Amino acid sequence: MDADSISIHSAAWVVPVDGNPIKNGAVAVTDGTLLAVGETARLRQQYPRAAVSDHCQAALTPALVNAHIHLELSHLAALATSPLDTTFTGWINRLLQLRDRLGATGELAEQAAGRVAELQYRTGVSVLADIGNTAIGRSIAASFPGRLLPFREYLGLAERTLTKNLQRLEREDDTSLCSGHAPYSTHPRLLRRLKERARALAHIFPIHTAEPAAEGEMIREGRGEMVEFIRQRDFWDDSFVPQGHGGTIHYFHALGLLDSRTLCIHAIHVADEEIRIMAGEGVKVCLCPGSNQFLRTGTPPVRACLDHGMLPALGTDSLASNPRLSLWREMRLLAKAHPAVQAAEIFRMATLGGAQALAMDGCLGTLAAGKKADLLVVPLPEDIENEEQVYRFLVENGDQAELDRILL
């Protein structure tokens, strides 16, 4: 190792995430990789020839991970500009109508998606897990300065759509990331085949899970608001077999969809027993507080997940269901809705939780030797005196700070 290639970045606080914040801390970096994390004095002694950049009254943190976003819906932002005055399925109808009017692709959709991706990166997000039905996400991935994972989403609950979807899936290149939309919109045999493919290719398998309460009613009893919505759209052909008991997680478990690379998005209406099942299978969860608040779909059992050893990830969802796509805002909303959850746990969700959910925690999510040198510099008020205050500021006021980023 060339000692002249080593640099040190110091600040009033370093937040490794997997350990306590370090007062007067620093990181040593070479060739884009973290060499060491610790107190500034120790690292300067360890690497005496290293160039030192002092960021003064700031916190050095890992970059954020947005584990759920729909970039291709960015041009449908008008849907979330005023409070929702309809049901969940009513909102879906509005989304479909507006998309039919404006188009699912084209210059308007592509430019809006590009602006959102750019803003995500500028506000500290290094990784985006993007779900879409078009090629927009894959197009943006080529120029996104961080890492954008474009998942192609499969829909089709009716039996008549199954063969065509299975044939389409067989034609997918092995590098293509594929997911199912939701249990109310994707045939169970297609869900099973999608998961088998993801498992064989060691891909992450994200899926919308227990977002509206009506989903559980459909799964248990084969009736309710969701069934009526699907029937009106002529996709309910009575081929779906109600389970008679349990909820979405029981349904997924019976289909063999649950393992450590399954990412359940939202996971609002899940019972304690279902949380135990998820924890036992190593399932990951992604919470989207802003979207849940706008759509009035409910509040996920965050404390129960944490108590079962599950560290959720955070996502913004789309501008069609969330008026502002900021992972910092998601942290703040989560803190407000769950005052018993510590700020340190919430910041871990936005960093390590997301990295774990996307199987990228070997290189991102924390500040540790051997990981990628992708850091944020978040200015702190002068009166910050302890670790708790650092985390509270990051979670409650991080989006108001003029942050910088270090990518070496």
Short mmCIF file of C-alpha atoms in Angstrom, two decimals:
data_model
loop_
_atom_site.label_atom_id
_atom_site.label_comp_id
_atom_site.label_asym_id
_atom_site.label_seq_id
_atom_site.Cartn_x
_atom_site.Cartn_y
_atom_site.Cartn_z
CA MET A 1 0.00 0.00 0.00
CA ASP A 2 1.28 3.42 -0.99
CA ALA A 3 1.20 5.58 2.15
CA ASP A 4 0.87 8.70 -0.02
CA SER A 5 -2.47 7.42 -1.36
CA ILE A 6 -4.07 7.42 2.10
CA SER A 7 -6.30 10.28 3.18
CA ILE A 8 -7.98 11.03 6.49
CA HIS A 9 -11.35 12.72 6.92
CA SER A 10 -12.10 13.99 10.41
CA ALA A 11 -15.13 15.63 12.03
CA ALA A 12 -16.64 16.47 15.39
CA TRP A 13 -18.51 13.14 15.20
CA VAL A 14 -18.16 9.97 13.17
CA VAL A 15 -21.24 7.73 13.07
CA PRO A 16 -20.19 4.17 12.15
CA VAL A 17 -23.79 2.89 12.66
CA ASP A 18 -22.66 -0.54 13.84
CA GLY A 19 -21.00 1.04 16.90
CA ASN A 20 -21.28 4.11 19.06
CA PRO A 21 -20.65 7.54 17.48
CA ILE A 22 -17.04 8.66 17.90
CA LYS A 23 -16.41 12.15 19.19
CA ASN A 24 -13.52 13.88 17.39
CA GLY A 25 -13.47 10.93 15.01
CA ALA A 26 -12.07 10.19 11.59
CA VAL A 27 -11.89 7.67 8.79
CA ALA A 28 -8.80 6.66 6.84
CA VAL A 29 -9.36 5.97 3.14
CA THR A 30 -7.39 4.58 0.23
CA ASP A 31 -8.47 3.69 -3.30
CA GLY A 32 -12.14 4.16 -2.44
CA THR A 33 -12.03 1.82 0.55
CA LEU A 34 -12.15 2.53 4.27
CA LEU A 35 -8.93 1.50 6.00
CA ALA A 36 -9.84 2.41 9.55
CA VAL A 37 -12.40 4.24 11.68
CA GLY A 38 -11.56 5.77 15.04
CA GLU A 39 -10.46 8.84 16.94
CA THR A 40 -8.68 11.43 14.82
CA ALA A 41 -5.56 11.51 17.00
CA ARG A 42 -5.10 7.75 16.72
CA LEU A 43 -5.56 7.65 12.94
CA ARG A 44 -3.18 10.58 12.40
CA GLN A 45 -0.59 8.74 14.45
CA GLN A 46 -1.24 5.50 12.56
CA TYR A 47 -1.01 7.19 9.14
CA PRO A 48 1.38 10.15 9.65
CA ARG A 49 1.85 10.83 5.91
CA ALA A 50 -1.85 10.92 5.13
CA ALA A 51 -3.46 14.12 3.89
CA VAL A 52 -6.07 15.29 6.41
CA SER A 53 -9.39 16.97 5.59
CA ASP A 54 -11.15 18.35 8.65
CA HIS A 55 -14.91 18.75 8.28
CA CYS A 56 -15.15 20.47 11.67
CA GLN A 57 -18.61 20.65 13.29
CA ALA A 58 -20.21 17.87 11.29
CA ALA A 59 -21.08 14.19 11.43
CA LEU A 60 -19.53 11.70 9.00
CA THR A 61 -22.07 8.96 8.26
CA PRO A 62 -22.60 6.20 5.70
CA ALA A 63 -24.64 7.14 2.64
CA LEU A 64 -28.35 6.31 2.77
CA VAL A 65 -30.11 3.39 1.07
CA ASN A 66 -33.60 3.84 -0.40
CA ALA A 67 -34.92 0.29 -0.52
CA HIS A 68 -38.18 1.07 -2.35
CA ILE A 69 -39.00 3.64 -4.99
CA HIS A 70 -41.05 3.78 -8.22
CA LEU A 71 -39.19 6.24 -10.44
CA GLU A 72 -41.48 5.67 -13.42
CA LEU A 73 -44.44 7.12 -11.46
CA SER A 74 -42.69 10.44 -10.82
CA HIS A 75 -44.71 12.27 -13.50
CA LEU A 76 -47.91 11.33 -11.63
CA ALA A 77 -47.04 13.61 -8.71
CA ALA A 78 -50.35 15.46 -9.02
CA LEU A 79 -51.99 12.53 -7.23
CA ALA A 80 -50.31 13.43 -3.93
CA THR A 81 -50.52 17.22 -3.98
CA SER A 82 -53.68 17.31 -1.84
CA PRO A 83 -54.98 15.03 0.93
CA LEU A 84 -56.50 11.75 -0.24
CA ASP A 85 -60.30 11.71 -0.21
CA THR A 86 -60.89 8.17 -1.42
CA THR A 87 -60.03 4.56 -0.58
CA PHE A 88 -56.84 2.67 -1.44
CA THR A 89 -58.47 1.14 -4.52
CA GLY A 90 -59.92 4.54 -5.40
CA TRP A 91 -56.37 5.91 -5.43
CA ILE A 92 -55.25 3.04 -7.69
CA ASN A 93 -58.05 3.91 -10.09
CA ARG A 94 -56.91 7.54 -10.17
CA LEU A 95 -53.32 6.46 -10.76
CA LEU A 96 -54.31 4.25 -13.68
CA GLN A 97 -56.51 6.97 -15.19
CA LEU A 98 -53.81 9.64 -14.92
CA ARG A 99 -51.18 7.29 -16.33
CA ASP A 100 -53.47 6.44 -19.24
CA ARG A 101 -53.87 10.16 -19.92
CA LEU A 102 -50.20 11.17 -19.57
CA GLY A 103 -48.64 7.95 -20.79
CA ALA A 104 -46.54 5.39 -18.94
CA THR A 105 -43.41 6.29 -20.92
CA GLY A 106 -42.18 9.17 -23.02
CA GLU A 107 -40.27 12.36 -22.43
CA LEU A 108 -42.46 13.61 -19.56
CA ALA A 109 -42.14 10.35 -17.61
CA GLU A 110 -38.43 9.97 -18.31
CA GLN A 111 -37.50 13.53 -17.35
CA ALA A 112 -39.53 13.42 -14.12
CA ALA A 113 -37.94 10.10 -13.15
CA GLY A 114 -34.47 11.44 -13.90
CA ARG A 115 -35.02 14.51 -11.72
CA VAL A 116 -36.16 12.35 -8.79
CA ALA A 117 -33.15 10.04 -9.11
CA GLU A 118 -30.80 13.02 -9.24
CA LEU A 119 -32.38 14.57 -6.16
CA GLN A 120 -32.15 11.29 -4.29
CA TYR A 121 -28.41 11.20 -4.87
CA ARG A 122 -27.90 14.87 -3.99
CA THR A 123 -29.69 14.34 -0.68
CA GLY A 124 -27.45 11.49 0.37
CA VAL A 125 -28.91 8.32 -1.14
CA SER A 126 -26.32 6.01 -2.65
CA VAL A 127 -28.55 3.06 -3.57
CA LEU A 128 -32.05 2.96 -5.08
CA ALA A 129 -34.16 -0.19 -5.38
CA ASP A 130 -36.50 0.84 -8.18
CA ILE A 131 -39.65 -1.08 -9.08
CA GLY A 132 -41.19 -0.58 -12.52
CA ASN A 133 -43.14 -1.94 -15.46
CA THR A 134 -41.23 0.04 -18.08
CA ALA A 135 -37.58 0.42 -19.07
CA ILE A 136 -37.25 3.84 -17.41
CA GLY A 137 -35.44 2.56 -14.31
CA ARG A 138 -33.01 0.51 -16.35
CA SER A 139 -32.28 3.54 -18.54
CA ILE A 140 -31.54 5.77 -15.53
CA ALA A 141 -29.38 3.09 -13.91
CA ALA A 142 -26.73 3.56 -16.60
CA SER A 143 -26.04 7.16 -15.53
CA PHE A 144 -26.97 7.12 -11.84
CA PRO A 145 -23.79 8.00 -9.88
CA GLY A 146 -24.60 5.56 -7.10
CA ARG A 147 -26.16 2.17 -7.65
CA LEU A 148 -29.69 1.75 -9.00
CA LEU A 149 -31.26 -1.70 -8.93
CA PRO A 150 -34.08 -1.78 -11.55
CA PHE A 151 -36.63 -4.49 -10.77
CA ARG A 152 -39.11 -5.47 -13.47
CA GLU A 153 -42.49 -5.95 -11.80
CA TYR A 154 -44.87 -8.72 -12.87
CA LEU A 155 -48.65 -8.39 -12.56
CA GLY A 156 -51.57 -10.59 -13.57
CA LEU A 157 -53.91 -12.33 -11.14
CA ALA A 158 -56.31 -13.87 -13.65
CA GLU A 159 -55.66 -17.40 -14.89
CA ARG A 160 -55.79 -16.22 -18.51
CA THR A 161 -52.68 -14.05 -18.00
CA LEU A 162 -50.56 -16.80 -16.44
CA THR A 163 -49.14 -18.60 -19.47
CA LYS A 164 -48.13 -15.37 -21.20
CA ASN A 165 -46.42 -14.07 -18.05
CA LEU A 166 -44.58 -17.34 -17.45
CA GLN A 167 -43.34 -17.38 -21.04
CA ARG A 168 -42.23 -13.77 -20.75
CA LEU A 169 -40.36 -14.58 -17.55
CA GLU A 170 -38.55 -17.47 -19.24
CA ARG A 171 -37.23 -15.03 -21.84
CA GLU A 172 -35.71 -12.71 -19.23
CA ASP A 173 -31.94 -12.43 -19.22
CA ASP A 174 -30.34 -13.82 -16.06
CA THR A 175 -29.09 -10.34 -15.17
CA SER A 176 -32.65 -8.93 -15.11
CA LEU A 177 -34.06 -8.37 -11.63
CA CYS A 178 -37.71 -9.43 -11.45
CA SER A 179 -40.37 -9.14 -8.77
CA GLY A 180 -44.05 -9.73 -8.18
CA HIS A 181 -46.26 -6.72 -7.54
CA ALA A 182 -48.52 -7.91 -4.71
CA PRO A 183 -50.62 -10.91 -3.66
CA TYR A 184 -53.77 -9.16 -4.88
CA SER A 185 -52.38 -8.55 -8.36
CA THR A 186 -50.05 -11.45 -9.20
CA HIS A 187 -51.11 -15.08 -9.72
CA PRO A 188 -49.80 -17.45 -7.02
CA ARG A 189 -48.12 -19.73 -9.57
CA LEU A 190 -46.38 -16.71 -11.10
CA LEU A 191 -45.26 -15.56 -7.64
CA ARG A 192 -43.83 -19.00 -6.96
CA ARG A 193 -41.98 -19.08 -10.29
CA LEU A 194 -40.63 -15.54 -9.78
CA LYS A 195 -39.27 -16.55 -6.38
CA GLU A 196 -37.77 -19.77 -7.71
CA ARG A 197 -35.95 -17.74 -10.37
CA ALA A 198 -34.75 -15.15 -7.85
CA ARG A 199 -33.53 -17.90 -5.54
CA ALA A 200 -31.65 -19.68 -8.33
CA LEU A 201 -29.95 -16.44 -9.39
CA ALA A 202 -29.36 -15.17 -5.82
CA HIS A 203 -31.46 -12.08 -6.54
CA ILE A 204 -33.45 -10.03 -4.06
CA PHE A 205 -37.21 -10.59 -4.30
CA PRO A 206 -39.16 -7.45 -3.31
CA ILE A 207 -42.95 -7.58 -3.09
CA HIS A 208 -45.67 -5.27 -1.77
CA THR A 209 -46.94 -6.92 1.39
CA ALA A 210 -49.98 -6.32 3.61
CA GLU A 211 -50.25 -2.67 2.58
CA PRO A 212 -54.06 -2.21 2.56
CA ALA A 213 -56.19 -4.00 5.15
CA ALA A 214 -58.43 -5.17 2.29
CA GLU A 215 -55.60 -7.43 1.09
CA GLY A 216 -56.00 -9.64 4.16
CA GLU A 217 -59.75 -9.90 3.65
CA MET A 218 -59.17 -11.06 0.09
CA ILE A 219 -56.59 -13.65 1.13
CA ARG A 220 -58.68 -15.06 3.99
CA GLU A 221 -62.18 -14.82 2.58
CA GLY A 222 -62.02 -14.01 -1.12
CA ARG A 223 -64.21 -10.92 -0.76
CA GLY A 224 -64.08 -7.23 0.15
CA GLU A 225 -62.91 -3.96 -1.38
CA MET A 226 -59.90 -5.43 -3.14
CA VAL A 227 -61.90 -8.23 -4.74
CA GLU A 228 -64.54 -5.77 -5.96
CA PHE A 229 -61.82 -3.57 -7.47
CA ILE A 230 -60.24 -6.53 -9.29
CA ARG A 231 -63.67 -7.72 -10.44
CA GLN A 232 -64.48 -4.29 -11.87
CA ARG A 233 -61.26 -4.43 -13.87
CA ASP A 234 -62.23 -7.89 -15.15
CA PHE A 235 -59.26 -9.68 -13.56
CA TRP A 236 -61.21 -11.68 -10.96
CA ASP A 237 -62.04 -15.07 -12.47
CA ASP A 238 -62.57 -17.05 -9.23
CA SER A 239 -59.29 -18.91 -9.77
CA PHE A 240 -57.90 -17.37 -6.58
CA VAL A 241 -58.46 -19.73 -3.65
CA PRO A 242 -59.03 -17.98 -0.28
CA GLN A 243 -56.93 -19.35 2.58
CA GLY A 244 -59.68 -19.25 5.18
CA HIS A 245 -57.33 -18.01 7.89
CA GLY A 246 -54.12 -16.08 8.45
CA GLY A 247 -52.84 -13.16 6.44
CA THR A 248 -50.41 -12.23 3.70
CA ILE A 249 -47.35 -13.71 5.41
CA HIS A 250 -49.11 -17.05 5.95
CA TYR A 251 -50.05 -16.97 2.25
CA PHE A 252 -46.46 -16.21 1.18
CA HIS A 253 -45.14 -18.88 3.52
CA ALA A 254 -47.43 -21.51 2.00
CA LEU A 255 -46.21 -20.52 -1.48
CA GLY A 256 -42.55 -20.88 -0.42
CA LEU A 257 -41.74 -17.22 -1.01
CA LEU A 258 -40.03 -16.44 2.29
CA ASP A 259 -36.28 -16.49 2.87
CA SER A 260 -33.45 -14.08 3.64
CA ARG A 261 -33.60 -12.48 0.17
CA THR A 262 -37.32 -11.75 0.29
CA LEU A 263 -38.06 -8.07 0.88
CA CYS A 264 -41.58 -7.38 2.14
CA ILE A 265 -42.53 -3.80 1.30
CA HIS A 266 -44.81 -1.93 3.75
CA ALA A 267 -45.74 -4.94 5.95
CA ILE A 268 -48.40 -2.96 7.81
CA HIS A 269 -51.14 -5.50 8.53
CA VAL A 270 -49.07 -8.37 9.91
CA ALA A 271 -49.85 -10.18 13.16
CA ASP A 272 -47.32 -11.14 15.84
CA GLU A 273 -47.30 -14.73 14.62
CA GLU A 274 -46.50 -13.53 11.10
CA ILE A 275 -43.63 -11.42 12.41
CA ARG A 276 -42.24 -14.52 14.10
CA ILE A 277 -42.47 -16.39 10.80
CA MET A 278 -40.66 -13.59 8.96
CA ALA A 279 -37.95 -13.42 11.60
CA GLY A 280 -37.48 -17.18 11.53
CA GLU A 281 -37.06 -17.19 7.75
CA GLY A 282 -34.71 -14.19 7.78
CA VAL A 283 -37.16 -12.08 5.74
CA LYS A 284 -36.36 -8.39 5.31
CA VAL A 285 -38.92 -5.58 5.63
CA CYS A 286 -38.99 -2.13 4.06
CA LEU A 287 -41.12 0.58 5.67
CA CYS A 288 -42.54 3.55 3.73
CA PRO A 289 -43.98 5.94 6.36
CA GLY A 290 -44.68 8.82 3.97
CA SER A 291 -46.70 6.73 1.55
CA ASN A 292 -48.56 4.98 4.38
CA GLN A 293 -49.48 8.35 5.88
CA PHE A 294 -50.78 9.74 2.60
CA LEU A 295 -52.76 6.64 1.65
CA ARG A 296 -53.97 6.16 5.23
CA THR A 297 -53.15 2.47 5.06
CA GLY A 298 -52.04 2.20 8.71
CA THR A 299 -48.93 2.02 10.84
CA PRO A 300 -46.55 -0.96 10.70
CA PRO A 301 -45.54 -2.83 13.89
CA VAL A 302 -42.03 -1.38 13.99
CA ARG A 303 -41.29 -2.14 17.63
CA ALA A 304 -42.40 -5.75 17.22
CA CYS A 305 -40.09 -6.18 14.23
CA LEU A 306 -37.14 -4.79 16.18
CA ASP A 307 -37.97 -6.97 19.20
CA HIS A 308 -37.82 -10.02 16.92
CA GLY A 309 -34.37 -9.05 15.68
CA MET A 310 -35.51 -7.60 12.36
CA LEU A 311 -33.97 -4.27 11.33
CA PRO A 312 -36.34 -2.78 8.72
CA ALA A 313 -35.13 -0.81 5.73
CA LEU A 314 -36.72 2.48 4.66
CA GLY A 315 -38.15 3.51 1.30
CA THR A 316 -39.86 6.56 -0.13
CA ASP A 317 -42.26 4.82 -2.53
CA SER A 318 -43.33 7.16 -5.35
CA LEU A 319 -44.46 10.74 -5.88
CA ALA A 320 -47.89 9.31 -6.75
CA SER A 321 -48.40 8.36 -3.08
CA ASN A 322 -45.90 10.56 -1.25
CA PRO A 323 -45.71 14.35 -1.69
CA ARG A 324 -41.98 14.49 -0.94
CA LEU A 325 -39.41 11.79 -1.63
CA SER A 326 -36.80 12.25 1.07
CA LEU A 327 -35.36 9.44 3.15
CA TRP A 328 -34.64 12.06 5.83
CA ARG A 329 -38.34 12.88 5.94
CA GLU A 330 -39.15 9.17 6.20
CA MET A 331 -36.93 8.99 9.28
CA ARG A 332 -38.64 11.98 10.83
CA LEU A 333 -42.14 10.62 10.13
CA LEU A 334 -41.19 7.26 11.61
CA ALA A 335 -39.81 8.91 14.74
CA LYS A 336 -43.00 10.92 15.19
CA ALA A 337 -45.26 7.89 14.74
CA HIS A 338 -43.13 5.63 16.95
CA PRO A 339 -41.76 7.67 19.88
CA ALA A 340 -40.63 4.50 21.66
CA VAL A 341 -38.18 3.71 18.83
CA GLN A 342 -34.81 5.31 19.43
CA ALA A 343 -33.31 7.70 16.88
CA ALA A 344 -30.24 5.46 16.61
CA GLU A 345 -32.42 2.54 15.52
CA ILE A 346 -34.17 4.69 12.91
CA PHE A 347 -30.89 5.92 11.42
CA ARG A 348 -29.69 2.31 11.27
CA MET A 349 -32.79 1.53 9.20
CA ALA A 350 -31.91 4.20 6.62
CA THR A 351 -28.36 2.91 6.27
CA LEU A 352 -27.58 -0.62 7.48
CA GLY A 353 -31.21 -1.79 7.24
CA GLY A 354 -31.37 -0.86 3.58
CA ALA A 355 -27.98 -2.38 2.84
CA GLN A 356 -29.01 -5.64 4.49
CA ALA A 357 -32.33 -5.69 2.67
CA LEU A 358 -30.54 -5.45 -0.68
CA ALA A 359 -27.71 -7.84 0.31
CA MET A 360 -25.17 -5.01 0.07
CA ASP A 361 -24.14 -4.79 3.71
CA GLY A 362 -20.76 -6.30 2.85
CA CYS A 363 -19.75 -3.01 1.24
CA LEU A 364 -22.25 -0.36 2.42
CA GLY A 365 -24.46 0.60 5.34
CA THR A 366 -21.81 1.15 8.00
CA LEU A 367 -18.39 2.77 8.34
CA ALA A 368 -15.93 -0.05 8.84
CA ALA A 369 -12.58 -1.18 7.46
CA GLY A 370 -12.98 -2.79 4.06
CA LYS A 371 -16.22 -1.05 3.15
CA LYS A 372 -16.75 1.43 0.35
CA ALA A 373 -15.77 5.02 1.13
CA ASP A 374 -19.20 6.47 0.37
CA LEU A 375 -19.83 8.97 3.17
CA LEU A 376 -22.03 11.91 3.99
CA VAL A 377 -20.91 15.09 5.75
CA VAL A 378 -23.85 16.43 7.76
CA PRO A 379 -23.27 19.82 9.46
CA LEU A 380 -24.21 19.80 13.16
CA PRO A 381 -25.26 22.62 15.50
CA GLU A 382 -22.58 23.81 17.90
CA ASP A 383 -24.55 22.67 20.96
CA ILE A 384 -24.42 18.94 20.10
CA GLU A 385 -22.78 17.32 23.11
CA ASN A 386 -23.53 13.59 23.11
CA GLU A 387 -24.39 10.58 20.96
CA GLU A 388 -28.13 10.79 21.55
CA GLN A 389 -28.20 14.38 20.35
CA VAL A 390 -26.25 13.42 17.23
CA TYR A 391 -28.76 10.74 16.28
CA ARG A 392 -31.75 12.90 17.17
CA PHE A 393 -30.48 15.70 14.95
CA LEU A 394 -29.85 13.32 12.03
CA VAL A 395 -33.32 11.80 12.28
CA GLU A 396 -35.32 14.95 13.04
CA ASN A 397 -33.36 17.66 11.21
CA GLY A 398 -31.07 15.92 8.73
CA ASP A 399 -33.04 17.08 5.70
CA GLN A 400 -32.53 20.72 6.72
CA ALA A 401 -28.75 20.43 6.75
CA GLU A 402 -26.68 21.39 3.73
CA LEU A 403 -24.96 18.04 3.53
CA ASP A 404 -21.95 17.20 1.41
CA ARG A 405 -20.74 13.80 0.35
CA ILE A 406 -17.40 12.08 0.09
CA LEU A 407 -17.07 9.39 -2.57
CA LEU A 408 -13.47 8.34 -2.97
#
